[in-house]
XYZ file of C-alpha atoms in Angstrom:
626
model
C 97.574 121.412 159.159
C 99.628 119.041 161.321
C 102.160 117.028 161.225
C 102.245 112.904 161.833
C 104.396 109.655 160.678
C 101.906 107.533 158.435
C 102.890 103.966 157.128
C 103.737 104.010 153.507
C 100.898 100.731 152.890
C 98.540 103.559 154.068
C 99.017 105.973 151.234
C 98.358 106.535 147.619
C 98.587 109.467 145.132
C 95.788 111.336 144.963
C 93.923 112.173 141.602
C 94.240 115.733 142.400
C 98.698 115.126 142.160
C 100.247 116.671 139.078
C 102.111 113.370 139.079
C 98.793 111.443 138.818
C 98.364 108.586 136.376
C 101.572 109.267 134.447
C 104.321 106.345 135.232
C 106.463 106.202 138.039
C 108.780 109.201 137.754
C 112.152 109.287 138.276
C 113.383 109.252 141.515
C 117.693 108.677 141.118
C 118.546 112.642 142.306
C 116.999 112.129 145.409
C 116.985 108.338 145.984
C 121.317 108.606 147.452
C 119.591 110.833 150.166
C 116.618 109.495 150.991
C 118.887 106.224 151.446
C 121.462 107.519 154.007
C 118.861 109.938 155.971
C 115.845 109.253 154.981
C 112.820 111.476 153.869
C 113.540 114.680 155.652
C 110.762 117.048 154.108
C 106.832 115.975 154.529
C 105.062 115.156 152.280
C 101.717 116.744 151.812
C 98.404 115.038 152.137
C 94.888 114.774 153.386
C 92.378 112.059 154.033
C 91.437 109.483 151.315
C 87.755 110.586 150.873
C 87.615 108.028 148.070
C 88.727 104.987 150.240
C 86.198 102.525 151.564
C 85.112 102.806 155.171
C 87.266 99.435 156.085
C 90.109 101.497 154.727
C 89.957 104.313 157.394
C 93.674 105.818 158.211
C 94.436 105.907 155.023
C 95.762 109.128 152.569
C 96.230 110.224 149.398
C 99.773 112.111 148.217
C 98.844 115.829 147.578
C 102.326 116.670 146.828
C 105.724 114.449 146.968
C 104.801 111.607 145.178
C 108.478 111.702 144.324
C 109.532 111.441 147.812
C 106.781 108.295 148.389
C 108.704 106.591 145.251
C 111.896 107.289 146.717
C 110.566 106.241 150.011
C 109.057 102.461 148.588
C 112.094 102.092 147.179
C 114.407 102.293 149.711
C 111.838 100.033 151.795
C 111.806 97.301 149.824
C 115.635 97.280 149.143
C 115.946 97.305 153.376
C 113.139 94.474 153.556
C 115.002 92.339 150.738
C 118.455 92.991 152.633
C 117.194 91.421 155.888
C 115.034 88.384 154.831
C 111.642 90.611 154.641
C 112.141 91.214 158.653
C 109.232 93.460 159.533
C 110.843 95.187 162.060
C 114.402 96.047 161.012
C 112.475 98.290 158.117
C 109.738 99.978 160.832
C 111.531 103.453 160.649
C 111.105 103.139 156.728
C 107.459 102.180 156.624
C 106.908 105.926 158.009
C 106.255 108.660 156.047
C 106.775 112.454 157.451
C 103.571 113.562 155.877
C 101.650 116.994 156.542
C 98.013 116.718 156.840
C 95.347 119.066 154.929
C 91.868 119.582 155.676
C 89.809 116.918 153.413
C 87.434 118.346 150.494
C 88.841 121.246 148.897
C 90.512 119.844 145.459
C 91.475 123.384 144.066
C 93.338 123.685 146.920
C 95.006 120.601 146.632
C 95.798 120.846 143.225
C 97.298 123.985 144.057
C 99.180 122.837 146.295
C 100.583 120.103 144.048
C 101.803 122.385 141.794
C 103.286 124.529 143.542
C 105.434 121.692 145.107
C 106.623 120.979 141.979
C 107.498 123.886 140.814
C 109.535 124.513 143.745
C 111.386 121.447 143.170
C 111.415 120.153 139.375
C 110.186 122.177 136.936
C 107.092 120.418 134.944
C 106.719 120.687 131.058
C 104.240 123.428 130.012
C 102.056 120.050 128.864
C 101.619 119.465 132.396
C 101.549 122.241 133.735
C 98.223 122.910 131.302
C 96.676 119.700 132.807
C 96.861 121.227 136.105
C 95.989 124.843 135.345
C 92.992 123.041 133.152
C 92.088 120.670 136.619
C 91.905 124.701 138.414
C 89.928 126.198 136.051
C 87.105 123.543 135.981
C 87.425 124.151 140.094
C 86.414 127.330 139.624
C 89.903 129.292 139.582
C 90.100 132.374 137.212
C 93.469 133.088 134.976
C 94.102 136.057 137.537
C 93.684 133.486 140.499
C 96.079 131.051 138.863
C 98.616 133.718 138.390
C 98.787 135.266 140.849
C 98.860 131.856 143.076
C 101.761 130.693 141.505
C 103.412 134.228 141.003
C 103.431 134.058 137.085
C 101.932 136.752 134.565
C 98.561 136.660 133.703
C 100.285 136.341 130.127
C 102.035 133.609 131.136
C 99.033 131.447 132.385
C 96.793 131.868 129.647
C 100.034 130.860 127.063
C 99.780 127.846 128.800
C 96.125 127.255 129.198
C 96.597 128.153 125.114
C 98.063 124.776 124.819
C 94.098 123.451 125.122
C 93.628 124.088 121.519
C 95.891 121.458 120.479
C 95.138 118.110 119.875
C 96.527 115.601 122.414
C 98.996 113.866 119.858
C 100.222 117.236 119.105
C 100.562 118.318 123.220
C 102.258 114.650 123.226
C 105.006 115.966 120.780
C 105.640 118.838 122.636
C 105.915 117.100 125.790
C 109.069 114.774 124.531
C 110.076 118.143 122.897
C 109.784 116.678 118.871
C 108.707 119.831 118.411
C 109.894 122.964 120.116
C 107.703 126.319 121.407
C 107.788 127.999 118.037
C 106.252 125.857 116.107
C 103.336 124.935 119.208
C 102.532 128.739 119.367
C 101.790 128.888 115.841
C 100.189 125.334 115.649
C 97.966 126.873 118.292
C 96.569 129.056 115.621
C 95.344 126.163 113.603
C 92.011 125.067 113.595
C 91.746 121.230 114.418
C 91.088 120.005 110.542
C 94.337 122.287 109.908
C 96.240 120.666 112.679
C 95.146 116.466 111.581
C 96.701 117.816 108.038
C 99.872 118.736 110.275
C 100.202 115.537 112.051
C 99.644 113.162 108.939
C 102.757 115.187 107.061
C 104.745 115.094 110.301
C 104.243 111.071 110.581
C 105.013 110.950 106.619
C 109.125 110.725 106.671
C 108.494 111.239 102.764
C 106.647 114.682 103.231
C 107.645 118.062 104.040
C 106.377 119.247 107.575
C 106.527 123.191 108.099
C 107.684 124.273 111.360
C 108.608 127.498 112.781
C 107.907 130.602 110.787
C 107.220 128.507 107.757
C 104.670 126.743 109.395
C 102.631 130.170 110.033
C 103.051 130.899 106.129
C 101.636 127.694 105.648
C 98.566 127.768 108.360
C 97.693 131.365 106.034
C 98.022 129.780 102.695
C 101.027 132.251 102.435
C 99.858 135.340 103.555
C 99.899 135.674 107.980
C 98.312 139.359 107.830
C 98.606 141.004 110.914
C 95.161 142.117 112.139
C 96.600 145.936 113.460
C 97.264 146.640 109.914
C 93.790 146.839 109.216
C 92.639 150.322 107.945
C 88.742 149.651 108.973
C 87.152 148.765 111.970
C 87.991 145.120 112.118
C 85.439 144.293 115.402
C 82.576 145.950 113.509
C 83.108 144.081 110.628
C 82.705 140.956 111.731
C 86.370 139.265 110.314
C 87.481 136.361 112.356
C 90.544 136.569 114.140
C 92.840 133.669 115.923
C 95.564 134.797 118.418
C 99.014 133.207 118.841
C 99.904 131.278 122.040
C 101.090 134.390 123.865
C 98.119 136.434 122.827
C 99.775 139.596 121.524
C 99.287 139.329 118.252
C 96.237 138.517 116.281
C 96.056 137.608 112.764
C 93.228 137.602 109.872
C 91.383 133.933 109.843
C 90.703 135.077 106.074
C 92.996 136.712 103.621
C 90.675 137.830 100.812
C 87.745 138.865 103.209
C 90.447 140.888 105.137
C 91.488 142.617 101.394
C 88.178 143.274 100.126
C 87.830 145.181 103.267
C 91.276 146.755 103.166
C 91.187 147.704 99.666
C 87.898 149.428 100.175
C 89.399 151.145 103.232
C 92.030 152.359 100.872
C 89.856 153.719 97.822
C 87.617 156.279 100.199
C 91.168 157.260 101.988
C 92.227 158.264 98.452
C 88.768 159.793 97.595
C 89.658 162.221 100.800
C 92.986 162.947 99.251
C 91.898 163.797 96.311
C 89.089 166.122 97.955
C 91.961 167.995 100.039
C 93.302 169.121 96.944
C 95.986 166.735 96.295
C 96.686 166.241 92.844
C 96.249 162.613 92.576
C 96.762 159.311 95.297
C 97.966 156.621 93.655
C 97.731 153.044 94.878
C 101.333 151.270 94.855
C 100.200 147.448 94.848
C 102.562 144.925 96.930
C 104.132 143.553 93.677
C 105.510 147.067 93.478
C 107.107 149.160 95.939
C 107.926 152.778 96.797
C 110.948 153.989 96.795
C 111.463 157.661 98.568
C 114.609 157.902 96.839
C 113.083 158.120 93.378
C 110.861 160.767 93.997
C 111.186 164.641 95.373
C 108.263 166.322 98.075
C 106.099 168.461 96.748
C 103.190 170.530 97.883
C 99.575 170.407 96.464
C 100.185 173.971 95.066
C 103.559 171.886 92.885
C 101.018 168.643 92.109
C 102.527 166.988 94.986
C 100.753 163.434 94.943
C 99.530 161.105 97.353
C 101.047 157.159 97.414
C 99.452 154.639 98.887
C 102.536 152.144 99.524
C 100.630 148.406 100.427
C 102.506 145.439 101.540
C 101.986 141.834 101.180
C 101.344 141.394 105.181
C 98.318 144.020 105.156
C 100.228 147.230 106.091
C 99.311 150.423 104.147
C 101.742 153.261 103.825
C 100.750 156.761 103.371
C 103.762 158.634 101.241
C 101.838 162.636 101.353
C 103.467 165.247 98.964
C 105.548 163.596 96.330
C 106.222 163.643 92.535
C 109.098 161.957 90.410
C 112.671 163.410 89.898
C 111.926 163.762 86.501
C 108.607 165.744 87.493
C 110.539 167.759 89.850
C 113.539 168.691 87.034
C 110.747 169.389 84.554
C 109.104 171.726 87.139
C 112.172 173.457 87.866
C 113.282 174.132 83.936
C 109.576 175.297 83.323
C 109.885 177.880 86.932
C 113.218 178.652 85.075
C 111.647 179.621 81.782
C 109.183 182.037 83.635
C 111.929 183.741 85.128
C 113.625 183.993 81.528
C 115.659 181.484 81.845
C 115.883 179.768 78.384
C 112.934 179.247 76.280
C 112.091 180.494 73.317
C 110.206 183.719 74.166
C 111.356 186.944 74.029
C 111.398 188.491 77.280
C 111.278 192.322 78.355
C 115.337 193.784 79.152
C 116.187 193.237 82.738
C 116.969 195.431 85.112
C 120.031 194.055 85.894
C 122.437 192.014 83.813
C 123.107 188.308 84.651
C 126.658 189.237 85.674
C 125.565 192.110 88.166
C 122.768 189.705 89.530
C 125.594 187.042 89.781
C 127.773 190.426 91.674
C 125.004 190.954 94.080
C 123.899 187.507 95.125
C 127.868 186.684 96.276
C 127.809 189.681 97.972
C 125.087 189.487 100.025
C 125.632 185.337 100.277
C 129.124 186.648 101.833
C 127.884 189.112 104.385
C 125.135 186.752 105.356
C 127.625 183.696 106.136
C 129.903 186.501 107.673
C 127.406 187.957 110.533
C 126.261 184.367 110.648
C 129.060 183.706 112.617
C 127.599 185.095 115.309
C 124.202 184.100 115.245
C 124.705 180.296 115.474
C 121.262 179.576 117.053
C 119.675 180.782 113.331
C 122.580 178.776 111.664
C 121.545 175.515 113.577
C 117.590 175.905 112.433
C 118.909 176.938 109.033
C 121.385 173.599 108.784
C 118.420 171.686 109.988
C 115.778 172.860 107.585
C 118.370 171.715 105.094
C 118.409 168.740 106.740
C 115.021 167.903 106.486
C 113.992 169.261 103.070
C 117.309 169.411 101.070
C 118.400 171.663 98.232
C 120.422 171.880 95.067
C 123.353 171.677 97.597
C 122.127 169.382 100.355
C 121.305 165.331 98.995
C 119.741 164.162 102.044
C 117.880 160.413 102.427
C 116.311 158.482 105.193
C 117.771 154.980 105.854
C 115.613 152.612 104.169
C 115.750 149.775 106.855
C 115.531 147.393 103.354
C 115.352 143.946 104.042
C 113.790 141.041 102.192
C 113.609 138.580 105.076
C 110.399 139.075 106.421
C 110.960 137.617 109.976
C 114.166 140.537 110.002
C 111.325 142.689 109.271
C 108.994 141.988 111.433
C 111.502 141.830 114.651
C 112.486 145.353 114.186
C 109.351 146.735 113.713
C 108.153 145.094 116.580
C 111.605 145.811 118.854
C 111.433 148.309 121.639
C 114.517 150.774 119.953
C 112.039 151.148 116.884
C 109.286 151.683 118.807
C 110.471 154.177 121.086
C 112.036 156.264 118.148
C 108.720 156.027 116.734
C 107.081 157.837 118.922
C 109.438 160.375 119.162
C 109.358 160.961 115.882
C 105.746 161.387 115.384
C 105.924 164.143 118.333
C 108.322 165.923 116.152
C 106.398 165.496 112.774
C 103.371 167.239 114.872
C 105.908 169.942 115.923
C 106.624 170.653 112.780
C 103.263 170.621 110.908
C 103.945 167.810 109.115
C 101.548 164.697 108.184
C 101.108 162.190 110.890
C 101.083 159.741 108.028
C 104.803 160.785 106.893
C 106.552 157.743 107.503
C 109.498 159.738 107.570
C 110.889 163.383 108.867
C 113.397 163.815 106.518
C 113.188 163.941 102.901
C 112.050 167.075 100.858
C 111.830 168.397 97.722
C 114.944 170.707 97.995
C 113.273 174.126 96.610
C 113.455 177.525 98.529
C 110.231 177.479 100.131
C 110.393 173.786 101.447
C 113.710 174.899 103.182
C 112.360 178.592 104.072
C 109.108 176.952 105.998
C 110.894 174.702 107.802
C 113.896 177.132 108.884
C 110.484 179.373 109.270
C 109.232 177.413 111.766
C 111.971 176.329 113.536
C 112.870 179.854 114.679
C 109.962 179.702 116.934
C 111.244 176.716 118.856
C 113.028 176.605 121.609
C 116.548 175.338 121.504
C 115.629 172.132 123.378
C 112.559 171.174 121.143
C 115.266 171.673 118.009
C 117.746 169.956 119.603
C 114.833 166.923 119.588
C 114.216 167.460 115.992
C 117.783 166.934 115.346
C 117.912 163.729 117.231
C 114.908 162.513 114.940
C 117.000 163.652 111.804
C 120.084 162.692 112.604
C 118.869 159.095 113.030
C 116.361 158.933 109.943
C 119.619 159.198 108.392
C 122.491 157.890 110.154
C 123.817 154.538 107.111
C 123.270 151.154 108.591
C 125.718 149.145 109.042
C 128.318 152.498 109.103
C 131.549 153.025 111.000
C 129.097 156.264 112.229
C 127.193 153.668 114.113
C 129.816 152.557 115.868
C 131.371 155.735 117.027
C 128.321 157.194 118.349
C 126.920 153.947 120.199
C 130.968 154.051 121.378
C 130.438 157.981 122.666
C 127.214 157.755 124.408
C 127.351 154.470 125.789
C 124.351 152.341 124.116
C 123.250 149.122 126.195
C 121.958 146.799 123.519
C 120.165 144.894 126.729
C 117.568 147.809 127.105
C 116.626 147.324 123.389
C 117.157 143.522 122.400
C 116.357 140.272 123.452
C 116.560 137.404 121.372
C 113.523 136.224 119.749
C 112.945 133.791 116.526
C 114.426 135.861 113.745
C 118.063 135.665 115.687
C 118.076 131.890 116.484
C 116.578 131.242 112.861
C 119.681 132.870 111.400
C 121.994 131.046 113.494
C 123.832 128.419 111.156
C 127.278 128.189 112.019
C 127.778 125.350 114.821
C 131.092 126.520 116.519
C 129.442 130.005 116.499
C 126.621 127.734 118.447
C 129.022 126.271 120.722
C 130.409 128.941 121.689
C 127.141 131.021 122.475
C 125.749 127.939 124.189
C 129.120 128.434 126.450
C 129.014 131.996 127.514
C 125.079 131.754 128.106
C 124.744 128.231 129.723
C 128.147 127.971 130.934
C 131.162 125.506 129.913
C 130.290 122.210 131.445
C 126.566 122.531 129.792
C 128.168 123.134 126.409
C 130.743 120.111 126.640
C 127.995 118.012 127.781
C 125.692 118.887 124.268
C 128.365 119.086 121.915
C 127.744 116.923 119.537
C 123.719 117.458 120.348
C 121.752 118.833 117.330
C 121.745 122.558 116.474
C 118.061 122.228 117.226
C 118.653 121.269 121.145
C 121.683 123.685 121.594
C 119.176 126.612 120.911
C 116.854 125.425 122.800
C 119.380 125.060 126.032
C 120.385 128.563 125.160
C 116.266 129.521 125.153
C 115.729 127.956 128.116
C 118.462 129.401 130.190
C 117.365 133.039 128.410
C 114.244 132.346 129.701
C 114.956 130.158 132.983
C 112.250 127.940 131.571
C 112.579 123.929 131.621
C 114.730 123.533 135.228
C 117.156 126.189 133.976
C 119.160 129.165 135.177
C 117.641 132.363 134.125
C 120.618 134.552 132.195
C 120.291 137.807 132.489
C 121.380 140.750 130.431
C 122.942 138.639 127.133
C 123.247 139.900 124.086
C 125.637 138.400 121.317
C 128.997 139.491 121.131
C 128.083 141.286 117.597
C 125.085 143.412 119.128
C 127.632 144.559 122.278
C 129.433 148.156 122.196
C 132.007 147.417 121.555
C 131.601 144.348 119.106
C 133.694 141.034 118.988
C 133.412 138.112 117.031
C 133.697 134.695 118.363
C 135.986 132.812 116.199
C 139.529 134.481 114.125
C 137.237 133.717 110.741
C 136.353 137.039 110.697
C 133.871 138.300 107.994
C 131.599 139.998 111.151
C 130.386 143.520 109.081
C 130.047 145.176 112.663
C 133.777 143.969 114.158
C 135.314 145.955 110.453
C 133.027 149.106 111.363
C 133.822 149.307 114.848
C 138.054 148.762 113.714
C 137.244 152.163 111.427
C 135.751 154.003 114.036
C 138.280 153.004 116.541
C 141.102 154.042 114.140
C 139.363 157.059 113.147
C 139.415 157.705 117.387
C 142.757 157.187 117.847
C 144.117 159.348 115.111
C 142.039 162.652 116.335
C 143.327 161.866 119.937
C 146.398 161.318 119.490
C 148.605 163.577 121.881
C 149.009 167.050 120.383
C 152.647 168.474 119.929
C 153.988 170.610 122.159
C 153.185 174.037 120.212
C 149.316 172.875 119.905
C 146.889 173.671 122.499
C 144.919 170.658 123.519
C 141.499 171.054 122.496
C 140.489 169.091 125.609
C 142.155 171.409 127.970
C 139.612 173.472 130.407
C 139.296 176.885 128.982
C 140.447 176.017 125.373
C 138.388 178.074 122.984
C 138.129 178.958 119.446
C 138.653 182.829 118.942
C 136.760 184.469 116.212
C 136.715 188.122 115.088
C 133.348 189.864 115.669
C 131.870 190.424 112.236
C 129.012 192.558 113.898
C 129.224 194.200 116.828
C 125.920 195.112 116.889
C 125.045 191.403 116.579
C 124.351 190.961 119.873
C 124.640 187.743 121.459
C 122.815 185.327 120.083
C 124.450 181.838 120.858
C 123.222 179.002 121.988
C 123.362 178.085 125.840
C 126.338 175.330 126.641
């Protein structure tokens, strides 16, 4: 490459420009400079291979096509200042250009992008003509992205854009439309997408964008092609991707239930060959509620449910029967033992006041040289826990929602995820079902809480410790001052586990709520300037700067004032669920820290401890490790 001054009458933009063919762009941030100093960076360009011979010398723009506008400009306002004299404008006529080899066009295109991007930021639109212009050169998606230092995600989102028909890439380009609704309209197939475009130039007509438009590319029903129970490769279903790629959905609903549902009958035919007293089928106009219903072995007629939602997911509920069930079981155990009933039974051994004597005496001592085996109290505490008993109500959180984009961005958020997978270590730990969506929740009779506390004892205290974690948060209430205190005490940054996606700018309605987010992420000048802007263009500022897409500053690290620990809410309105939680917890704080009196000992102090009598001393020692 080298370096020379070339008259501007000698150059043109080359084809190969990003800039190419589109109108003349504009120049006004740089034109003040390029007027008092000139143009200070060179441009980039090679010899015009397409010029006739009696046009030797001359070149075509590789990249800076802004800077040649800029530079024309300022020529022909010097040329009209001085009467057209040719030589008070001869320092203007020259062009700082840098001079590539001729003939290689991926390389030049390359290099015109990569101007750009350095510079101003190009819509994805034109950024896919370019990446489109590399790949029919011969450039792969890894090639592209790892040219322009972008994920290989990234590049193919963009190339994505290809599926779309130009009017629709047109719409996207003067932003009429924003990314949400192009990622899902790249899903449609190009009769689907016409349809689309004759409702969107109907002012009379609906036009679905967003997640409704996905509900309405599936007739309804966007099913998910992970939840499929069968082989979905082998069986030949058509799938279409979303822009991004990481998610796939079915191309057709029935096919994709036909398969499902006959996926589903020969799981319950092996359910019903383990033993199992029955699998039922829970349709997705019903739904199964854990609460409602007790565990229950095969040897009790525990049952199998088969809980199947409306997106395609199938639930596997092992080991259950109803509370009634599980009452009428216990009365008819209770009858056996001579317990009611009508039968007349042999004379005990005992009478039911000396049985009553002897359980509360032995209930006593055990509790008593309890005290000083807290490592079996812990496993016992957490088989209760886990199974429940006549004493112990225990329930998982039901995560209940009926929003179905809520739904999906948990279950596809990284906190869920990684609790997940911790659970289903501890499930396997314990010998329970991988296909118990849940740890917690048993059927509350002695041998559910004996097995557990069984096989507890023969973990170690770190491994229970692990289970209790699981427990603790199948069942910690959402929503709860509890939540609050604990993400206060351990210190929980809500930037590891959230980012905002479509759900949370979807349920953003309040404006001044708006404002004031656009403010702390985009800063206060930005938000004064779009004030009175749509709702619509204040989220995507706030997008943009989330994502330092579209010329803007990449903000790191935000989350909403409601997800932080502590909360806050951003106007004196109030009515923020979290803010009243987190004021309980806080009082609740204060109250048991408050300074002790001067005949308390602090319970903070080093070396504070809590003396109990020895109930045993042949106990041993038998505590847990601090």
């Amino acid at each position: 490459m080298k370096l020379e001054f070339i008259p501007l009458d000698k150059l043109v933009v080359s084809k190969a420009n990003m800039r190419y063919g589109r109108k003349a762009p504009d120049v006004s941030d740089i034109l003040p400079t390029v007027r008092s100093r000139g143009v200070i960076q060179p441009v980039i360009v090679r010899p015009n291979c397409a010029a006739p011979k009696a046009e030797d010398g001359a070149y075509e723009i590789i990249a800076g096509s802004r800077r040649f506008h800029a530079a024309r400009i300022v020529a022909e306002e010097r040329r009209a200042a001085r009467d057209g004299a040719a030589e008070a404008d001869a320092d203007m006529a020259l062009l700082p250009c840098a001079i590539l080899d001729a003939g290689d066009d991926a390389a030049a295109v390359e290099a015109s992008l990569i101007e750009n991007l350095a510079r101003l930021d190009p819509d994805e639109v034109t950024q896919w003509e370019t990446f489109t212009r590399l790949v029919k050169e011969g450039r792969k998606v890894e090639d592209i992205a790892a040219t322009f230092g972008l994920p290989d995600l990234a590049v193919r989102r963009v190339l994505a854009l290809g599926n779309l028909l130009p009017a629709i890439r047109e719409l996207y380009r003067r932003e009429e439309i924003d990314a949400t609704t192009v990622r899902h309209l790249t899903m449609a197939s190009k009769s689907q997408q016409k349809a689309w475009l004759a409702l969107a130039d109907d002012p009379d007509s609906y036009v679905p964008t967003g997640h409704q438009l996905k509900a309405w590319l599936f007739g309804g029903q966007s099913i998910p092609a992970r939840h499929a129970l069968f082989d979905i490769e082998a069986s030949g279903l058509a799938t279409v991707a979303d822009l991004f790629g990481d998610d796939r959905y079915v191309a057709d609903a029935d096919a994709f239930w036909t398969a499902q549902n006959a996926a589903i009958k020969a799981k319950r035919a092996a359910y019903v060959e383990q033993g199992w007293a029955d699998a039922i089928i829970v349709p997705p106009s019903d739904h199964f509620s854990t609460w409602e219903y007790e565990k229950a072995g095969k040897r009790k007629g525990g049952r199998v449910y088969f809980d199947v939602r409306a997106s395609g997911e199938v639930i596997v509920h092992e080991g259950y029967i109803s509370r009634r069930e599980a009452a009428r079981l216990a009365k008819a155990e209770g009858s056996e033992n001579g317990v009611g009933g009508g039968q007349k039974s042999t004379r005990p051994e005992v009478t039911s006041t000396m049985q009553t004597y002897i359980d509360l005496h032995r209930h006593a001592a055990v509790r008593a040289v309890m005290l000083s085996h807290p490592r079996i109290a812990l496993r016992l505490m957490v088989a209760h826990a886990i199974t429940g008993s006549h004493l112990w109500s225990v329930k998982p959180e039901p995560q209940r929602t009926s929003n179905d984009e809520v739904r999906e961005s948990i279950d596809n958020s990284r906190a869920e995820a990684t609790f997940d997978e911790h659970r289903r270590a501890v499930l396997a730990v314990l010998g329970f079902s991988p296909e118990e969506p849940t740890v917690t929740g048993g059927n509350g009779d002695d041998y559910g809480v004996v097995g557990v506390f069984q096989r507890l004892l023969d973990l170690p205290d770190m491994v229970v410790m692990d289970v209790i974690a699981i427990v603790m948060g199948e069942t910690l209430a959402s929503g709860s001052a509890a939540v609050e205190a604990v993400g206060m005490e351990i210190g929980v940054d809500m930037t590891r586990y959230w980012q905002a996606d479509d759900a949370f700018f979807e349920l953003i309605r309040d404006r001044e709520v708006l404002t004031r987010i656009v403010t702390e992420v985009a800063g206060e000048s930005v938000a004064s300037a779009n004030r009175q802007e749509k709702t619509k263009t204040q989220k995507r500022i706030v997008r943009d700067h989330l994502d330092g897409t579209n010329g803007r500053d990449r903000r790191e690290n935000w989350v909403p004032r409601w997800m932080a620990f502590p909360p806050t809410a951003y106007t004196a309105r109030g009515g923020v669920g979290t803010v009243s939680a987190h004021a309980k917890a806080q009082a609740a704080r204060e109250v048991e820290r408050r300074t002790p009196g001067d005949d308390d000992p602090d319970p903070s102090a080093p070396g504070t401890v809590m003396a109990l009598p020895d109930p045993d001393e042949e106990a041993g020692t038998d505590r847990l490790a601090a």
